[in-house]
XYZ file of C-alpha atoms in Angstrom:
741
model
C -210.560 -148.605 -21.418
C -209.616 -147.097 -24.693
C -206.475 -147.818 -26.589
C -203.447 -145.783 -26.312
C -203.913 -144.372 -29.804
C -207.648 -143.688 -29.668
C -209.506 -140.656 -28.400
C -211.973 -141.013 -25.647
C -215.512 -142.031 -26.384
C -217.791 -139.278 -27.719
C -214.927 -137.296 -29.088
C -214.187 -136.884 -32.687
C -210.678 -137.837 -33.503
C -208.692 -135.450 -35.603
C -207.134 -137.334 -38.408
C -203.924 -135.891 -39.608
C -202.829 -138.697 -41.732
C -199.807 -139.400 -39.434
C -199.796 -142.685 -37.611
C -200.279 -142.514 -33.868
C -197.154 -144.391 -33.166
C -195.180 -141.869 -35.128
C -196.725 -138.933 -33.194
C -195.948 -140.625 -29.858
C -192.340 -140.981 -30.813
C -192.113 -137.314 -31.718
C -193.759 -136.172 -28.475
C -191.602 -138.353 -26.276
C -188.573 -135.981 -26.127
C -190.712 -132.992 -25.218
C -192.396 -134.864 -22.436
C -189.085 -136.093 -21.134
C -187.765 -132.508 -21.069
C -190.781 -131.278 -19.156
C -190.426 -134.102 -16.660
C -186.763 -133.332 -16.213
C -187.553 -129.647 -15.606
C -190.196 -130.552 -13.042
C -187.819 -132.858 -11.276
C -185.139 -130.207 -11.274
C -187.526 -127.630 -9.772
C -188.566 -130.100 -7.126
C -184.917 -130.836 -6.406
C -184.190 -127.114 -5.900
C -186.999 -126.712 -3.425
C -185.980 -129.888 -1.669
C -182.388 -128.588 -1.470
C -183.633 -125.287 0.012
C -185.523 -127.084 2.710
C -182.495 -129.262 3.369
C -180.402 -126.128 3.865
C -182.895 -124.783 6.447
C -182.913 -128.123 8.211
C -179.119 -128.192 8.230
C -178.959 -124.863 10.036
C -181.222 -125.987 12.848
C -179.785 -129.479 13.170
C -176.152 -128.846 12.213
C -174.761 -129.768 15.601
C -177.137 -132.672 16.263
C -177.337 -134.440 12.883
C -173.924 -134.545 11.249
C -174.658 -138.002 9.800
C -177.910 -136.793 8.258
C -176.057 -133.981 6.534
C -173.698 -136.448 4.933
C -176.590 -138.686 3.826
C -178.481 -135.771 2.317
C -175.471 -134.760 0.257
C -175.116 -138.360 -0.995
C -178.819 -138.616 -1.844
C -178.645 -135.427 -3.861
C -176.248 -137.074 -6.318
C -178.073 -138.916 -9.157
C -177.775 -142.712 -9.336
C -176.960 -143.105 -5.640
C -179.441 -145.057 -3.548
C -179.816 -143.688 -0.045
C -180.170 -145.900 2.961
C -183.419 -145.765 4.775
C -183.369 -143.426 7.731
C -185.485 -143.417 10.827
C -189.022 -142.143 10.425
C -188.414 -138.896 12.294
C -185.453 -138.050 10.050
C -187.281 -138.946 6.741
C -190.403 -136.973 7.568
C -189.213 -133.700 6.023
C -188.159 -135.564 2.865
C -191.537 -137.315 2.458
C -193.323 -134.014 2.813
C -191.185 -132.497 0.078
C -191.876 -135.486 -2.216
C -195.616 -135.203 -1.679
C -195.538 -131.513 -2.566
C -193.562 -132.243 -5.731
C -195.884 -135.109 -6.896
C -198.686 -132.934 -8.346
C -196.209 -130.900 -10.312
C -194.630 -134.039 -11.712
C -198.027 -135.425 -12.669
C -198.965 -132.204 -14.385
C -195.741 -132.296 -16.295
C -196.597 -135.775 -17.695
C -199.955 -134.670 -19.164
C -199.995 -134.187 -22.885
C -199.973 -130.784 -24.221
C -202.833 -129.609 -26.413
C -202.754 -131.455 -29.753
C -200.455 -134.171 -28.372
C -201.134 -137.796 -27.431
C -201.056 -138.295 -23.700
C -198.149 -140.323 -22.423
C -198.639 -143.818 -21.254
C -199.364 -144.154 -17.583
C -196.633 -145.638 -15.475
C -197.205 -149.184 -14.287
C -198.929 -149.704 -10.966
C -195.807 -151.239 -9.583
C -193.926 -148.069 -10.187
C -196.630 -146.036 -8.474
C -196.446 -148.350 -5.536
C -192.723 -147.970 -5.499
C -193.132 -144.226 -5.282
C -195.251 -144.587 -2.211
C -192.513 -146.434 -0.325
C -191.110 -143.929 2.129
C -187.570 -145.204 1.975
C -185.933 -141.877 1.102
C -186.556 -138.304 0.255
C -186.533 -139.071 -3.453
C -188.615 -141.738 -5.315
C -186.813 -144.913 -6.303
C -185.312 -145.049 -9.747
C -187.850 -146.065 -12.425
C -187.256 -148.136 -15.501
C -186.915 -145.859 -18.470
C -189.907 -145.684 -20.732
C -189.722 -146.246 -24.414
C -189.928 -142.535 -25.047
C -187.087 -141.808 -22.697
C -185.040 -144.589 -24.183
C -185.691 -143.262 -27.659
C -185.008 -139.593 -26.652
C -181.510 -138.280 -27.213
C -179.431 -137.488 -24.114
C -179.589 -133.755 -23.091
C -176.798 -131.812 -21.563
C -177.886 -130.197 -18.265
C -178.554 -126.562 -18.677
C -176.207 -124.359 -16.664
C -177.795 -122.614 -13.677
C -178.213 -118.968 -14.426
C -177.241 -116.565 -11.676
C -179.241 -113.483 -11.114
C -177.141 -110.428 -11.985
C -176.567 -108.044 -8.988
C -178.900 -105.111 -8.831
C -176.998 -101.822 -8.800
C -177.472 -99.690 -5.572
C -178.863 -96.166 -5.369
C -176.060 -93.689 -4.367
C -178.485 -90.839 -3.737
C -179.679 -92.377 -0.462
C -176.192 -92.755 0.888
C -175.323 -89.190 0.007
C -178.432 -87.894 1.734
C -177.642 -89.912 4.889
C -174.059 -88.656 5.072
C -175.188 -85.070 4.513
C -177.776 -85.252 7.280
C -175.329 -86.844 9.715
C -172.666 -84.227 8.953
C -175.194 -81.453 9.436
C -176.207 -82.812 12.841
C -172.585 -83.058 13.974
C -171.859 -79.549 12.725
C -174.903 -78.195 14.531
C -173.755 -79.831 17.764
C -170.293 -78.308 17.433
C -171.670 -74.860 16.668
C -174.110 -75.119 19.570
C -171.323 -76.084 21.956
C -169.176 -73.189 20.734
C -172.048 -70.772 21.320
C -172.598 -72.194 24.781
C -168.921 -71.962 25.765
C -167.950 -68.694 24.075
C -171.193 -66.746 24.411
C -173.572 -68.086 27.021
C -170.917 -69.341 29.441
C -168.085 -67.086 28.341
C -167.642 -65.468 31.754
C -167.682 -68.616 33.944
C -165.560 -70.533 31.442
C -162.906 -67.839 31.257
C -162.901 -67.610 35.043
C -162.478 -71.364 35.388
C -159.580 -71.297 32.936
C -157.972 -68.465 34.880
C -158.332 -70.400 38.107
C -156.492 -73.336 36.570
C -153.594 -71.103 35.566
C -153.683 -68.830 38.576
C -151.446 -68.910 41.603
C -152.403 -67.381 44.933
C -149.764 -65.734 47.074
C -150.323 -64.227 50.505
C -148.871 -60.765 50.959
C -147.996 -60.620 54.635
C -148.856 -57.432 56.434
C -146.111 -55.854 58.502
C -146.805 -55.945 62.221
C -146.956 -52.617 63.991
C -143.876 -51.399 65.833
C -143.521 -51.074 69.594
C -141.604 -48.017 70.713
C -140.662 -46.518 74.065
C -141.848 -43.180 75.424
C -139.200 -41.360 73.371
C -139.838 -43.232 70.125
C -136.956 -45.675 70.407
C -137.844 -48.933 68.687
C -138.333 -51.880 71.015
C -139.943 -54.270 68.526
C -140.227 -54.029 64.772
C -140.816 -56.118 61.679
C -138.066 -56.775 59.173
C -138.620 -58.082 55.653
C -137.730 -61.715 55.112
C -138.507 -64.294 52.426
C -139.366 -67.992 52.608
C -137.966 -70.044 49.722
C -140.434 -72.637 48.394
C -140.359 -75.143 45.538
C -142.767 -76.972 43.254
C -140.992 -80.317 43.032
C -142.859 -81.320 39.878
C -141.057 -78.916 37.554
C -137.705 -78.177 39.153
C -136.148 -80.995 37.098
C -136.483 -78.761 33.999
C -133.561 -76.626 35.168
C -131.123 -76.149 32.238
C -132.380 -79.297 30.468
C -132.284 -77.500 27.104
C -128.620 -76.616 27.413
C -126.766 -79.632 26.035
C -123.359 -78.045 26.642
C -123.659 -78.080 30.425
C -122.373 -81.019 32.482
C -124.896 -83.158 34.435
C -123.868 -81.486 37.689
C -125.456 -78.248 36.464
C -128.652 -79.686 35.042
C -131.929 -80.759 36.588
C -132.427 -81.307 40.302
C -128.729 -81.912 40.883
C -127.801 -78.680 39.166
C -130.447 -76.733 41.067
C -129.272 -78.164 44.397
C -125.637 -77.329 43.648
C -126.598 -73.762 42.745
C -128.886 -73.144 45.729
C -126.886 -74.737 48.543
C -124.142 -72.083 48.904
C -126.643 -69.224 48.709
C -128.923 -70.690 51.376
C -126.117 -71.868 53.627
C -127.295 -75.475 53.388
C -125.737 -78.795 52.461
C -126.202 -79.916 48.862
C -127.771 -83.212 49.935
C -130.262 -81.402 52.145
C -131.268 -79.084 49.316
C -131.547 -81.985 46.863
C -133.862 -83.781 49.272
C -136.074 -80.688 49.458
C -136.245 -80.433 45.661
C -136.977 -84.105 44.967
C -140.539 -85.399 44.909
C -143.938 -84.747 43.387
C -145.386 -82.214 45.795
C -146.508 -78.810 44.578
C -145.384 -76.887 47.661
C -142.391 -77.496 49.921
C -140.373 -75.074 52.048
C -136.686 -75.087 51.161
C -135.607 -72.476 53.720
C -137.449 -69.922 55.793
C -136.658 -66.356 56.733
C -133.828 -65.408 54.406
C -132.840 -61.819 53.766
C -134.198 -60.079 50.651
C -130.687 -59.710 49.237
C -130.195 -63.478 49.384
C -133.511 -64.074 47.656
C -132.475 -61.768 44.811
C -129.477 -64.023 44.192
C -131.682 -67.127 44.314
C -134.233 -65.590 41.973
C -131.512 -64.715 39.478
C -130.839 -68.459 38.992
C -134.275 -68.787 37.337
C -134.805 -72.305 38.621
C -138.231 -73.581 37.519
C -140.563 -74.053 40.458
C -138.460 -72.112 42.981
C -140.470 -69.254 44.444
C -140.554 -67.110 47.547
C -143.211 -65.807 49.873
C -143.184 -62.861 52.201
C -142.285 -63.915 55.713
C -141.888 -60.831 57.828
C -139.818 -61.512 60.906
C -140.252 -59.887 64.270
C -137.086 -58.298 65.540
C -136.216 -56.948 68.978
C -133.177 -54.720 68.485
C -132.452 -54.268 72.203
C -132.446 -57.959 73.028
C -133.316 -58.546 76.683
C -134.248 -54.935 77.391
C -137.910 -54.889 78.485
C -138.317 -58.411 77.132
C -140.828 -59.402 79.821
C -142.849 -56.264 79.028
C -142.742 -56.464 75.233
C -143.253 -60.199 75.060
C -142.689 -62.105 71.835
C -144.426 -63.732 68.889
C -144.167 -67.288 67.655
C -142.566 -68.424 64.436
C -145.941 -68.227 62.738
C -146.509 -64.661 63.922
C -148.863 -65.567 66.768
C -148.356 -63.287 69.795
C -147.508 -65.282 72.885
C -146.791 -62.840 75.692
C -146.478 -59.241 76.847
C -147.555 -56.209 74.862
C -147.371 -58.283 71.686
C -150.332 -60.263 72.938
C -152.160 -57.598 74.936
C -152.170 -55.137 72.005
C -152.747 -57.673 69.244
C -155.767 -55.840 67.849
C -153.601 -52.769 67.232
C -150.335 -54.372 66.204
C -151.785 -56.946 63.845
C -152.085 -55.935 60.230
C -154.346 -57.319 57.521
C -152.692 -59.603 54.967
C -153.089 -58.966 51.252
C -153.578 -61.456 48.408
C -151.967 -61.683 44.971
C -153.611 -63.718 42.176
C -151.507 -64.118 39.051
C -151.302 -66.381 36.020
C -148.536 -68.931 36.022
C -146.795 -70.421 33.013
C -145.907 -74.060 32.411
C -142.624 -73.642 34.279
C -144.267 -71.936 37.212
C -143.110 -68.435 36.308
C -145.475 -65.494 36.478
C -146.826 -64.505 33.058
C -145.885 -60.808 32.676
C -148.883 -59.990 30.483
C -151.250 -62.302 32.319
C -154.184 -61.313 34.424
C -153.205 -60.128 37.904
C -155.418 -59.324 40.861
C -153.838 -57.850 43.970
C -155.210 -56.757 47.341
C -152.607 -54.708 49.175
C -151.792 -55.659 52.768
C -152.638 -53.212 55.520
C -149.794 -52.825 58.033
C -150.396 -52.918 61.757
C -150.386 -49.804 63.878
C -147.733 -48.546 66.260
C -147.917 -48.882 70.045
C -145.985 -46.479 72.253
C -145.108 -47.527 75.785
C -144.462 -45.473 78.877
C -141.190 -47.346 79.299
C -137.948 -45.418 79.008
C -135.638 -47.875 77.262
C -132.494 -46.304 78.749
C -133.861 -46.440 82.286
C -135.163 -49.935 81.641
C -131.732 -51.049 80.488
C -130.071 -49.519 83.572
C -132.551 -51.100 85.966
C -132.148 -54.535 84.348
C -128.368 -54.251 84.385
C -128.222 -53.335 88.065
C -130.829 -55.908 89.067
C -129.172 -58.721 87.136
C -125.851 -57.932 88.743
C -127.401 -57.911 92.224
C -129.175 -61.226 91.649
C -125.887 -62.803 90.677
C -123.840 -61.256 93.490
C -126.385 -62.217 96.155
C -127.114 -65.592 94.557
C -130.790 -64.783 94.604
C -133.432 -66.846 92.891
C -134.884 -63.816 91.109
C -135.298 -60.077 91.317
C -137.782 -57.348 90.368
C -137.471 -53.615 89.953
C -140.267 -51.110 89.276
C -139.993 -47.421 88.427
C -143.188 -45.290 88.416
C -144.032 -41.725 87.540
C -145.848 -40.489 90.647
C -148.134 -37.977 88.981
C -149.261 -39.961 85.938
C -148.904 -43.552 87.059
C -146.737 -44.266 84.032
C -144.416 -47.242 84.369
C -140.951 -46.010 83.441
C -139.243 -49.355 83.995
C -140.386 -52.875 84.821
C -137.313 -55.051 85.170
C -136.975 -58.765 85.881
C -133.967 -60.962 86.423
C -133.207 -63.458 85.054
C -134.604 -62.284 81.744
C -134.515 -63.663 78.196
C -133.870 -62.607 74.629
C -137.148 -62.468 72.677
C -135.206 -63.035 69.453
C -134.380 -66.488 70.808
C -137.110 -67.154 73.331
C -136.991 -70.884 72.631
C -133.720 -71.229 74.524
C -135.043 -69.571 77.718
C -136.473 -71.345 80.746
C -140.238 -71.215 80.996
C -140.234 -69.382 84.352
C -138.084 -66.611 82.860
C -140.523 -65.890 80.029
C -143.135 -64.395 82.339
C -143.191 -60.914 83.812
C -142.205 -61.569 87.432
C -143.092 -58.039 88.523
C -146.711 -58.696 87.608
C -147.343 -62.369 88.255
C -145.023 -63.447 91.075
C -146.609 -62.893 94.502
C -144.798 -62.799 97.827
C -145.275 -61.512 101.354
C -144.190 -57.849 101.381
C -142.906 -57.754 104.934
C -142.107 -54.421 106.539
C -142.711 -52.387 103.368
C -146.421 -53.032 104.030
C -146.213 -51.272 107.423
C -146.834 -48.061 105.481
C -150.495 -49.100 105.034
C -150.886 -49.712 108.792
C -149.344 -46.325 109.556
C -151.566 -44.576 107.003
C -154.750 -46.122 108.464
C -153.776 -45.241 112.051
C -152.868 -41.658 111.156
C -155.940 -41.145 108.975
C -158.216 -42.523 111.696
C -156.566 -40.284 114.277
C -155.355 -43.145 116.449
C -151.764 -41.837 116.576
C -149.482 -39.026 115.458
C -145.941 -39.216 114.144
C -144.718 -38.369 117.656
C -147.002 -40.695 119.632
C -145.019 -42.407 122.416
C -144.771 -46.209 122.606
C -142.888 -48.610 124.837
C -141.660 -51.350 122.592
C -140.493 -54.756 123.797
C -138.737 -57.441 121.816
C -141.802 -59.695 121.971
C -145.525 -59.274 122.320
C -148.348 -61.763 122.974
C -151.384 -61.470 120.734
C -153.951 -63.956 119.397
C -152.394 -66.874 121.232
C -149.031 -66.291 119.600
C -145.776 -64.575 120.445
C -144.515 -62.025 117.960
C -141.043 -60.506 118.010
C -138.787 -58.010 116.293
C -136.003 -58.885 113.888
C -133.307 -58.424 116.515
C -133.213 -58.863 120.283
C -133.528 -55.712 122.389
C -134.819 -54.591 125.701
C -137.770 -52.251 126.270
C -137.438 -49.192 124.049
C -139.166 -45.829 124.262
C -139.947 -45.021 120.653
C -142.197 -42.556 118.962
C -144.409 -43.830 116.177
C -141.844 -42.366 113.781
C -139.155 -44.311 115.634
C -141.232 -47.516 115.350
C -141.349 -47.050 111.555
C -137.699 -46.058 111.328
C -136.580 -49.077 113.345
C -139.099 -51.343 111.573
C -140.397 -52.726 114.868
C -143.001 -55.464 114.509
C -144.146 -55.285 118.090
C -144.501 -51.498 117.966
C -146.487 -51.725 114.715
C -148.869 -54.240 116.314
C -149.501 -51.841 119.194
C -150.512 -49.085 116.747
C -152.353 -51.245 114.190
C -154.608 -53.000 116.682
C -156.125 -49.628 117.515
C -157.786 -49.668 114.091
C -160.688 -52.162 113.813
C -160.003 -55.115 111.522
C -162.742 -54.162 109.068
C -161.365 -50.644 108.743
C -157.847 -51.933 108.312
C -159.034 -54.262 105.561
C -160.787 -51.339 103.856
C -157.587 -49.282 103.795
C -155.623 -52.186 102.408
C -158.086 -52.571 99.581
C -158.088 -48.831 98.939
C -154.335 -48.911 98.459
C -154.821 -51.616 95.798
C -153.884 -54.753 97.711
C -155.806 -57.867 96.693
C -156.850 -56.491 93.281
C -155.299 -56.115 89.843
C -153.683 -52.791 89.060
C -155.120 -52.597 85.525
C -151.735 -51.851 84.023
C -152.746 -53.454 80.725
C -150.785 -56.693 80.971
C -151.575 -60.090 82.480
C -151.079 -59.856 86.239
C -151.910 -61.424 89.564
C -154.302 -59.860 92.065
C -152.230 -60.940 95.018
C -153.708 -62.569 98.127
C -155.704 -60.714 100.749
C -158.375 -62.489 102.759
C -161.461 -60.659 103.927
C -161.243 -59.353 107.469
C -164.038 -61.644 108.642
C -161.912 -64.584 107.548
C -158.831 -63.556 109.487
C -157.919 -65.889 112.300
C -156.568 -64.712 115.632
C -152.947 -64.463 114.509
C -153.650 -63.132 110.999
C -155.403 -60.164 112.546
C -151.914 -59.065 113.675
C -149.582 -60.508 111.027
C -151.176 -58.452 108.249
C -150.173 -55.325 110.184
C -146.469 -55.917 109.493
C -146.701 -57.526 106.027
C -147.273 -61.216 106.639
C -150.424 -63.232 105.986
C -150.975 -61.480 102.649
C -149.220 -61.491 99.272
C -148.549 -58.792 96.718
C -146.806 -58.249 93.401
C -143.890 -55.898 92.937
C -146.095 -53.440 91.031
C -148.787 -53.452 93.748
C -146.217 -52.663 96.391
C -144.797 -49.803 94.316
C -148.332 -48.464 93.798
C -148.887 -48.127 97.561
C -145.885 -45.806 97.836
C -146.888 -43.894 94.700
C -150.235 -43.148 96.384
C -148.496 -41.615 99.381
C -146.087 -39.749 97.071
C -149.087 -38.354 95.133
C -150.550 -36.720 98.240
C -152.810 -39.623 99.094
C -154.391 -40.048 95.637
C -154.017 -43.420 94.021
C -153.463 -43.308 90.259
C -153.634 -46.735 88.585
C -150.387 -47.550 86.791
C -150.327 -47.787 82.997
C -147.755 -48.968 80.528
C -149.259 -47.979 77.141
C -148.789 -44.300 76.452
C -150.381 -44.023 72.993
C -151.523 -46.031 69.992
C -151.492 -45.095 66.339
C -154.875 -44.240 64.865
C -156.221 -45.213 61.470
C -155.069 -41.838 60.143
C -151.498 -42.505 61.274
C -151.566 -40.059 64.158
C -150.630 -41.150 67.675
C -153.586 -41.103 70.048
C -152.735 -40.911 73.780
C -154.403 -43.464 76.016
C -156.900 -42.190 78.545
C -155.385 -40.810 81.721
C -156.438 -43.042 84.637
C -158.696 -41.351 87.131
C -157.212 -41.029 90.589
C -158.891 -42.126 93.823
C -158.177 -40.517 97.146
C -157.112 -42.948 99.814
C -155.806 -40.700 102.569
C -155.668 -36.944 103.089
C -152.868 -34.631 102.000
C -151.949 -34.181 105.649
C -151.633 -37.904 106.292
C -149.614 -38.366 103.111
C -147.277 -35.529 104.080
C -146.794 -36.945 107.600
C -146.016 -40.375 106.171
C -143.368 -38.976 103.822
C -141.652 -37.156 106.679
C -141.688 -40.315 108.784
C -140.240 -42.351 105.877
C -137.407 -39.847 105.456
C -136.222 -40.831 108.916
C -135.929 -44.448 107.715
C -133.291 -43.373 105.188
C -131.361 -41.425 107.794
C -128.423 -42.666 109.805
C -130.679 -43.849 112.597
C -132.962 -45.803 110.216
C -132.655 -49.179 108.492
C -132.413 -47.726 104.971
C -129.510 -45.342 105.126
C -127.873 -47.096 102.142
C -130.740 -45.848 99.978
C -129.915 -42.169 100.321
C -129.212 -40.175 97.132
C -126.872 -37.226 97.422
C -128.626 -33.927 96.810
C -132.112 -35.393 97.100
C -134.426 -36.042 99.980
C -135.413 -39.678 99.866
C -138.282 -41.352 101.718
C -138.686 -45.110 101.806
C -138.973 -48.336 103.729
C -136.960 -51.520 104.017
C -138.536 -54.956 104.119
C -137.444 -58.448 105.097
C -140.096 -61.167 104.868
C -140.169 -64.925 104.948
C -140.251 -66.298 101.408
C -142.698 -69.061 100.665
C -141.008 -71.473 98.285
C -143.609 -73.316 96.208
C -140.944 -75.717 95.002
C -140.584 -77.199 98.481
C -144.027 -76.259 99.820
C -142.828 -74.231 102.803
C -141.083 -71.036 103.844
C -137.540 -71.133 102.612
C -135.342 -68.028 102.729
C -136.350 -64.374 102.617
C -137.570 -61.564 100.417
C -135.346 -58.508 100.756
C -136.884 -55.232 99.581
C -136.711 -51.475 99.551
C -139.426 -49.151 98.219
C -139.032 -45.375 98.235
C -139.647 -42.045 96.559
C -137.715 -38.914 95.640
C -137.545 -36.031 96.039
C -139.415 -36.499 99.304
C -140.464 -32.860 99.470
C -142.098 -33.060 96.008
C -142.029 -36.702 94.908
C -141.698 -37.424 91.195
C -140.472 -41.021 91.032
C -141.048 -44.216 93.005
C -138.603 -47.110 92.808
C -139.244 -50.574 94.243
C -136.570 -53.302 94.418
C -137.067 -56.948 95.481
C -134.612 -59.832 95.739
C -136.046 -63.309 96.236
C -134.082 -65.784 98.369
C -130.723 -63.975 98.543
C -128.055 -66.339 99.874
C -124.930 -64.196 99.864
C -124.002 -60.839 101.420
C -126.986 -60.818 103.747
C -130.732 -60.982 103.283
C -132.025 -57.805 104.922
C -133.672 -55.282 102.685
C -131.526 -52.460 104.007
C -128.392 -54.464 103.155
C -128.989 -56.019 99.724
C -131.960 -54.123 98.232
C -131.377 -50.525 99.379
C -128.088 -50.113 97.438
C -129.786 -51.173 94.192
C -132.599 -48.718 94.877
C -130.075 -45.944 95.352
C -128.407 -46.566 92.002
C -131.620 -46.885 90.038
C -133.131 -43.803 91.693
C -130.011 -41.757 91.026
C -130.096 -42.655 87.336
C -133.853 -42.075 87.060
C -133.722 -38.616 88.639
C -130.987 -37.574 86.250
C -132.663 -39.149 83.251
C -135.985 -37.454 83.978
C -134.296 -34.167 84.716
C -135.591 -33.881 88.284
C -134.023 -30.962 90.124
C -132.306 -31.651 93.470
C -134.110 -30.937 96.717
C -133.838 -27.448 98.202
C -136.006 -27.709 101.286
C -134.776 -28.597 104.761
C -135.102 -32.198 105.823
C -137.538 -32.662 108.747
C -136.166 -33.961 111.999
C -138.966 -35.887 113.671
C -137.978 -37.472 116.998
C -137.484 -41.239 117.083
C -137.394 -41.707 120.835
C -138.890 -40.131 123.892
C -137.717 -39.860 127.483
């Protein structure tokens, strides 16, 4: 080894003339400063690593954090920690060792510092803490003056670049602006039409414009059914509370829902509480009152209550009340036809509703300058009936009175025009008022003359007589011996009253309404032929009048049993309607030609002109001769010797037939009471009108047709002849014999 003040071997020492000891003393402070700087740098790096370790082990090693802070303070000896905790510290010390050693080397031209003792080096290798143990100060350090620690210099903040931020904001604003412009183009240009339409739909209100139903008039144009204008009051409950809210001077009773209810109640004829209940809620549509007159709505509208509107609600009105009610029928509250002509002629009477689209303001009012789309309603067309309303009224009045006086269950009356088949009157009793059909009994709402079936009795003997005359089996003056009873088909048949053997002509048999005499004549016609004549006269089939009706009951001849073969000859064992029975007599009155009855005279065309319905085509049933003979025979029935003398009309020749038949009561499921009837025509020499009258189950003043039905016939026929302007008869009444000797 060389001395501390000598250069290494082989090197020439520079001699400066300054002692080595003196140079060592001068270099000692510089070396100490370098060592201190190296230590400080190592301490900074060690502190940085400690900070990283703290972050990862903050929650697990709180004690280690405290120890590290204590060890960082100079002069404090740190307790040894477990090996796993000291490992990071030892690694930091090892990395700092070369730098410390380099710092201790002498600078060029300086004497190297004395090496630390081996003991100190060993002490540094003891891994007791993150920092080496304190060393004894060297002579240089002891001789060096104490240095104040240099303050740590902070790096001044680097100023930002504002140009980048400005560019970012400009780009972002441009993107947003482009999106807004693109949306505006889409809404106002590309989708302008659909968008405007959608906005209109949100503001629009749809109102149905009800079409007026066509009128029903009689043959002379008198109105039987019409439509009157009415309004339904509705409310939007969501906005009605805005009524007078801006008027601070009004009392609470005149503001809001309460004020609206107090204002509406007297006009609508309702209680205030009831109106308030209708106005309160959150529904957009509620009926307050239906079917008010237009004048009342004008008063309601003048109140300008927000949310209170009206809709057209045309009401069907029947000005004549019960007159022809069963013919006209009626419509429901919703305008649905339920019966009669109203239902049968729905396709003509029904109009086509219109629609109003308009823009509505915030208070529900129509915007005057807003967009409005309106489709006008198309009213229904008029229907003209063959009914004469005056004659109909008279027939109903007389029939109703007779039903009451005889305490009958019901009654029917039919008046026909012989030549045309037009129904001049079709009366039922009891009837109903179509303006208040809800209060009527269900059985009174139907047209009894068309749907009620019953056994015709002796009025049906006309068909038997027509078949026998047409087939040449008898003549009006054929002689018959008639007993009270007769045995046929295993049964005993009898007349209505007891009598001994009588010598009657066929005319006398008809005039006296003999059952046994009719059987003697009718059995001469084969059953199949008799059935054919019955069908030809319209029995067992619908008349085609244009309203719902029954076909009646008529079994085929091959299905007749032994007794029915004979009962059908005098009007039992079959059933008819009042109109069917009247049609049989109209065929005879029309010279043997059957003309189907009709009740619709004309309908209004699309151009407003009335178009007559097609005239039904007639069908010949019997010859003119047979028809003429039958009329002469029926005139004898109305004479003093016949059963229908109470049916005679002064000044007119009348031909007809009485009838008294057992009445089948479906309520008890058996025969119960009688059907009293009279069917006839006038003038007999040139018939123009047929009248048929039926009383079901009369209980007072008799039950024979000649007693209770013939007088009603006489009154109706008298009125009809005068009403239609039929001239009185001028010809001489025939005098066919009734008996023979």
